Amino acid sequence: MTQVKARVLSGVQPTGNLHLGNYLGAIRNFVGLQQTHECLYCVVDMHAITVFQDPVELAANTREVAAAFIAAGVDPKNHIVFNQAQVSQHAELAWVLNCVARMGWLNRMTQFKEKAGKDREKASVGLYVYPNLMAADILLYKATHVPVGEDQKQHLELARDIAQKFNNDFNAPEFFPLPEPIIQGPATRVMSLRDGSKKMSKSDPSDLSRITMTDQADDIARKIRKAKTDPDALPETADELPGRPEAANLLGLFAALTDQQLSAVIGQFAGAQFSVLKEQLAEVAVEKIAPIGAEMKRLTDDPATIDAILADGAARARAIAEPIMAEVRQRVGFLGN
Ligand code: AQP
């Protein structure tokens, strides 16, 4: 059985408007893990099409997410950066896992309920089975650790249930390791700048709700200046944060961007006006995000180089995936291996 000690896999959808939540919740954590783990970072284009994507924009957004990984510090030579659709074993394993996962398990997924909205009949079937494809993404490489934002916790738990059921059904104890989520830092759930009760998201119709990775310095500063606040001064202790989602969000962002504990940041701004925090937050956000955005632009201006990186990553990903997939086929009882 192929097995490695610690392998990381994570993915980001190329659905445009890559934002500060994607960066702080996921991409930034990808970078540090390269020191201790073998890492595969995937632009999950097959996930993106669960909601219709313009084909030309999908290709451009795929390059943009790959550029974001690299600009943030992912090393595509020593680790693997690829787009999911170039490794067909993802789809193949997802089908097997569609037959392992139970309807009842998928019916509990809150993200489907949120994304499908009221008119569930009109949602794509792909959106419903998306968590099975995500389980396939991880298990195809027997990944042991998955860095994600807080919103993906439930899908990770499902991936563990699916792995366990596959191992039981096919009498293959420990064939698939049960993947561990890595949800770390003070910004695992970055909230909208317009509404502290809603997650910062790519699909929010308001551009002011998010800072995108390609925003110019003055846009970053403007969006932070316009961020929603409440009428009170900033809290003195963490006990005051519940019920003050906008204060919690802005303080959490400052903590994440300055690599400090939230408690230290609360102490630093205790009793101050929001404007004081906003001014310093804008400064640090520009300092951290604008150079990544500029590097993303430089990389996406040369699409041939990004395409070559993705093709090379896909070839190396296939080399890991195929022997594992071959063993899945054999265990399931498919002839022709
Ligand atoms: N607001 C967030 N705070 C922290 N982490 C976040 N992530 C997403 N939003 C936040 C994390 O980013 C990674 C990539 O996410 P994704 O692109 O695969 O999917 P998503 O969660 O659907 O992204 P959005 O921005 O929320 O898109 P829409 O608008 O389509 O709903 C994941 O690790 C995710 O946890």
CSV table of N, CA, C and O and ligand atoms in Angstrom, one decimal, residues 11-13 19 21-22 25-26 115 148-149 151-152 187-190 199-203, ligand 1:
chain,number,residue,atom,x,y,z
A,11,GLY,N,-7.3,23.1,-1.9
A,11,GLY,CA,-7.7,23.7,-3.2
A,11,GLY,C,-8.5,25.0,-3.1
A,11,GLY,O,-9.0,25.3,-2.0
A,12,VAL,N,-8.5,25.7,-4.1
A,12,VAL,CA,-9.2,27.0,-4.2
A,12,VAL,C,-10.0,27.0,-5.5
A,12,VAL,O,-9.4,26.7,-6.5
A,13,GLN,N,-11.2,27.5,-5.5
A,13,GLN,CA,-12.0,27.5,-6.7
A,13,GLN,C,-11.6,28.7,-7.5
A,13,GLN,O,-11.6,29.8,-7.0
A,19,HIS,N,-10.2,36.7,-2.5
A,19,HIS,CA,-10.2,37.7,-1.5
A,19,HIS,C,-9.4,37.4,-0.3
A,19,HIS,O,-8.8,36.3,-0.2
A,21,GLY,N,-10.2,36.7,2.6
A,21,GLY,CA,-10.6,35.6,3.4
A,21,GLY,C,-10.0,34.3,2.8
A,21,GLY,O,-9.5,33.5,3.6
A,22,ASN,N,-10.0,34.2,1.5
A,22,ASN,CA,-9.3,33.0,0.9
A,22,ASN,C,-7.8,33.0,1.3
A,22,ASN,O,-7.2,32.0,1.5
A,25,GLY,N,-7.6,32.7,5.4
A,25,GLY,CA,-8.1,31.4,5.8
A,25,GLY,C,-7.4,30.2,5.3
A,25,GLY,O,-7.3,29.1,5.9
A,26,ALA,N,-6.8,30.3,4.1
A,26,ALA,CA,-6.3,29.2,3.4
A,26,ALA,C,-4.9,29.4,2.8
A,26,ALA,O,-3.9,28.9,3.3
A,115,LYS,N,-25.9,27.7,-0.6
A,115,LYS,CA,-25.6,28.1,-2.0
A,115,LYS,C,-26.8,27.8,-2.9
A,115,LYS,O,-27.0,28.5,-3.9
A,148,VAL,N,-7.7,24.6,5.6
A,148,VAL,CA,-8.9,25.2,5.0
A,148,VAL,C,-9.4,26.3,6.0
A,148,VAL,O,-9.0,26.3,7.2
A,149,GLY,N,-10.3,27.1,5.5
A,149,GLY,CA,-11.1,28.1,6.4
A,149,GLY,C,-12.1,27.3,7.1
A,149,GLY,O,-12.5,26.2,6.8
A,151,ASP,N,-15.2,27.5,7.2
A,151,ASP,CA,-16.5,27.0,6.5
A,151,ASP,C,-16.3,25.6,5.8
A,151,ASP,O,-17.3,25.1,5.5
A,152,GLN,N,-15.1,25.1,5.7
A,152,GLN,CA,-15.0,23.8,5.1
A,152,GLN,C,-14.9,22.7,6.1
A,152,GLN,O,-14.7,21.5,5.8
A,187,ALA,N,-7.9,34.4,11.8
A,187,ALA,CA,-8.8,34.8,10.7
A,187,ALA,C,-9.3,33.6,9.9
A,187,ALA,O,-9.2,33.5,8.7
A,188,THR,N,-9.8,32.6,10.6
A,188,THR,CA,-10.3,31.3,9.9
A,188,THR,C,-11.7,31.6,9.3
A,188,THR,O,-12.1,30.8,8.5
A,189,ARG,N,-12.3,32.6,9.7
A,189,ARG,CA,-13.6,33.0,9.1
A,189,ARG,C,-13.7,34.5,9.0
A,189,ARG,O,-14.2,35.2,9.9
A,190,VAL,N,-13.2,35.0,7.9
A,190,VAL,CA,-13.2,36.5,7.7
A,190,VAL,C,-14.6,36.9,7.2
A,190,VAL,O,-15.2,36.2,6.4
A,199,LYS,N,-20.1,35.8,5.9
A,199,LYS,CA,-18.7,35.5,5.5
A,199,LYS,C,-18.3,36.3,4.3
A,199,LYS,O,-19.1,36.6,3.4
A,200,MET,N,-17.0,36.8,4.3
A,200,MET,CA,-16.5,37.5,3.1
A,200,MET,C,-16.5,36.4,2.0
A,200,MET,O,-16.0,35.3,2.2
A,201,SER,N,-17.1,36.8,0.8
A,201,SER,CA,-17.3,35.8,-0.2
A,201,SER,C,-17.1,36.3,-1.6
A,201,SER,O,-17.3,37.5,-1.8
A,202,LYS,N,-16.7,35.4,-2.5
A,202,LYS,CA,-16.4,35.9,-3.9
A,202,LYS,C,-17.7,36.3,-4.6
A,202,LYS,O,-17.7,37.1,-5.4
A,203,SER,N,-18.8,35.7,-4.2
A,203,SER,CA,-20.1,35.9,-4.9
A,203,SER,C,-20.9,37.0,-4.3
A,203,SER,O,-22.0,37.3,-4.8
B,1,AQP,N1,-14.4,34.4,4.4
B,1,AQP,C1,-13.5,33.4,4.6
B,1,AQP,N2,-12.7,33.4,5.6
B,1,AQP,C2,-11.7,32.4,5.8
B,1,AQP,N3,-11.5,31.5,4.8
B,1,AQP,C3,-12.3,31.5,3.8
B,1,AQP,N4,-12.3,30.7,2.7
B,1,AQP,C4,-13.3,31.1,1.8
B,1,AQP,N5,-13.9,32.2,2.4
B,1,AQP,C5,-13.3,32.4,3.5
B,1,AQP,C6,-11.4,29.6,2.5
B,1,AQP,O1,-10.8,29.8,1.2
B,1,AQP,C7,-10.5,28.5,0.6
B,1,AQP,C8,-10.9,28.5,-0.8
B,1,AQP,O2,-12.3,28.7,-0.9
B,1,AQP,P1,-13.1,28.3,-2.2
B,1,AQP,O3,-12.7,29.2,-3.2
B,1,AQP,O4,-12.8,26.9,-2.5
B,1,AQP,O5,-14.6,28.3,-1.9
B,1,AQP,P2,-15.6,29.2,-1.1
B,1,AQP,O6,-15.5,28.9,0.3
B,1,AQP,O7,-16.9,28.9,-1.7
B,1,AQP,O8,-15.2,30.7,-1.4
B,1,AQP,P3,-16.1,31.9,-1.3
B,1,AQP,O9,-15.3,33.0,-1.4
B,1,AQP,O10,-16.9,31.8,-0.1
B,1,AQP,O11,-17.0,31.8,-2.6
B,1,AQP,P4,-18.6,31.8,-2.7
B,1,AQP,O12,-18.9,33.2,-2.9
B,1,AQP,O13,-18.8,31.0,-4.0
B,1,AQP,O14,-19.2,31.2,-1.5
B,1,AQP,C9,-11.2,27.4,1.5
B,1,AQP,O15,-10.3,26.8,2.3
B,1,AQP,C10,-12.2,28.3,2.3
B,1,AQP,O16,-12.4,27.7,3.6
